[in-house]
């Protein structure tokens, strides 16, 4: 037997109820907020992600699935959506001429991480990106959108963390201070952080290693170093959130693992996912469009992990929707009538099924039950002879015989459609 690669899942129908709940809520909320769908490629030239996410990020240094195409060009399976959406936006002359552009996407992403609960190598995200304004209103709008999606999905008991990581004007003075603070402490840092000190010092604040926690606690706070513009922006985002009744917790350690962020960063976290506590995250990235060669365009967005949201719905009563009708028969002419009736029901908009192999009624009712059917229609010798059909309500157990010509109307009445 050939098995799946590690960290890559098969998703069977028993999970589809929860999955559709999450994705259905996302699509509905995106519609309400006037976001339109973009379908981005599953693979890009590697440079899209190297340039987009930053050469020193964990994703680029160790988590990308990269390979050469037949022409020797380096391609990478997308580890996230933002860089691709920006690349597409810059490349498409029609959309990047719009004064504002609201896009959403959904689909699989690929990261070669060590698999564990809630951490996969192929996982699914939905996300939204807004282009065209640096107004803090939009930071709050994308956060509100994710908050609405979580609630509509039935997820409760989560926390919204927010921070500002400043802009290229004010961040350097913070980085200088951060380096000064960590200078001479390299020997007590974990191996990864010792390397980050020179290459990407902001990420020191993001380290999950136990040994680095005490140092992080007393580290300088980025919010104390914000320039006037960033400070006002941060205050305005918080003002909008408070006015909208969206509770948040400020977390000055929330620097995020991608290099494109400016100003606002945020995460939706819970303590019910073990080590992987974030189920959605995002922030502002005002310089990325220009870095991809587009005209400078401020932007803000987020992405959510579908499988992590699914885990948060585990135990929720979301039965896989059963079929409307199962037809039991006695074979021969009864099966022919059953087959014709099954097709007519489907044409009338009812989900219907039967088993062409002739078994006893008991076995067929058992199957109807397994399929979650609301009604069973019975066609045996008597029904064929009389031109009727027996309708059995599988929930209440009651049954009734009706003329064949009026079965569809009868089913419609029973199922109230
Ligand atoms: P991210 O924090 O890397 O941000 O990923 C967003 C979400 O994707 C995470 O909160 C998590 O739910 C899910 N996720 C990430 N990695 C995995 C994994 N290995 N297994 C399962 N789920 C995972 C981004 O991707 C940014 N593009 C978000 C963004 C959009 N920022 C601005 N616009």
XYZ file of C-alpha atoms and ligand atoms in Angstrom, residues 7 53 59 63 79-83 105 109-130 142 256-258 260-261 266-268 273 276-285 288 299-309, ligand 1:
97
model
C 1.470 16.288 7.134
C 8.128 37.143 2.617
C 9.178 29.984 5.592
C 9.720 25.532 4.799
C 3.224 28.726 1.339
C 0.703 31.583 1.745
C -1.508 33.801 -0.395
C -0.497 37.418 0.176
C 2.640 37.476 -1.990
C -9.077 33.772 -1.840
C -1.034 26.219 0.978
C 2.164 24.211 1.451
C 4.810 24.494 4.159
C 7.430 21.866 5.002
C 6.894 22.224 8.757
C 7.197 19.453 11.336
C 3.665 18.023 11.349
C 1.659 18.006 14.576
C -1.918 18.727 15.677
C -3.058 21.787 13.730
C 0.208 22.000 11.815
C 0.138 20.436 8.382
C 2.303 20.482 5.297
C -0.696 20.940 3.043
C -3.320 23.052 4.763
C -6.090 25.354 3.606
C -6.427 29.052 4.136
C -9.011 31.608 3.259
C -7.822 35.165 3.292
C -8.632 38.700 2.251
C -6.451 41.521 0.997
C -7.461 45.157 0.679
C -10.417 43.264 7.983
C 4.721 37.958 13.094
C 6.961 35.671 11.077
C 6.763 37.458 7.723
C 6.240 42.451 4.816
C 4.304 43.948 7.716
C -2.895 40.923 14.686
C -3.715 37.303 15.531
C -6.820 35.431 16.626
C -5.048 24.240 19.831
C -0.529 26.139 17.430
C -2.581 28.790 19.129
C -3.350 31.115 16.180
C -6.215 30.271 13.844
C -6.083 33.517 11.882
C -3.590 36.323 11.499
C -2.717 39.312 9.410
C -1.684 42.901 9.287
C -0.846 45.925 7.175
C 1.803 45.825 4.458
C 4.841 45.303 -0.618
C -2.635 47.339 1.829
C -3.928 45.265 4.721
C -5.249 41.724 5.024
C -5.458 38.457 6.911
C -5.591 34.713 6.418
C -7.195 31.958 8.485
C -6.359 28.273 8.772
C -9.396 26.190 7.811
C -8.188 23.002 9.563
C -7.456 24.896 12.787
C -10.944 26.407 12.713
P 0.268 33.069 8.711
O 0.198 33.493 10.148
O 1.532 32.479 8.244
O -0.109 34.358 7.848
O -0.898 32.039 8.418
C -2.260 32.364 8.663
C -2.978 31.183 9.281
O -2.801 30.017 8.475
C -2.457 30.766 10.653
O -3.030 31.564 11.679
C -2.937 29.325 10.736
O -4.295 29.279 11.139
C -2.829 28.853 9.302
N -1.591 28.068 9.130
C -0.347 28.527 8.896
N 0.530 27.515 8.802
C -0.171 26.377 8.975
C 0.160 24.979 8.974
N 1.405 24.548 8.755
N -0.830 24.095 9.195
C -2.106 24.504 9.401
N -2.473 25.802 9.395
C -1.536 26.729 9.188
C -0.174 34.358 6.488
O -0.165 33.380 5.805
C -0.368 35.736 5.902
N -0.413 35.607 4.441
C -1.617 36.394 6.455
C -1.868 37.738 5.843
C -2.706 38.011 4.824
N -1.303 38.868 6.209
C -1.740 39.843 5.439
N -2.596 39.343 4.584
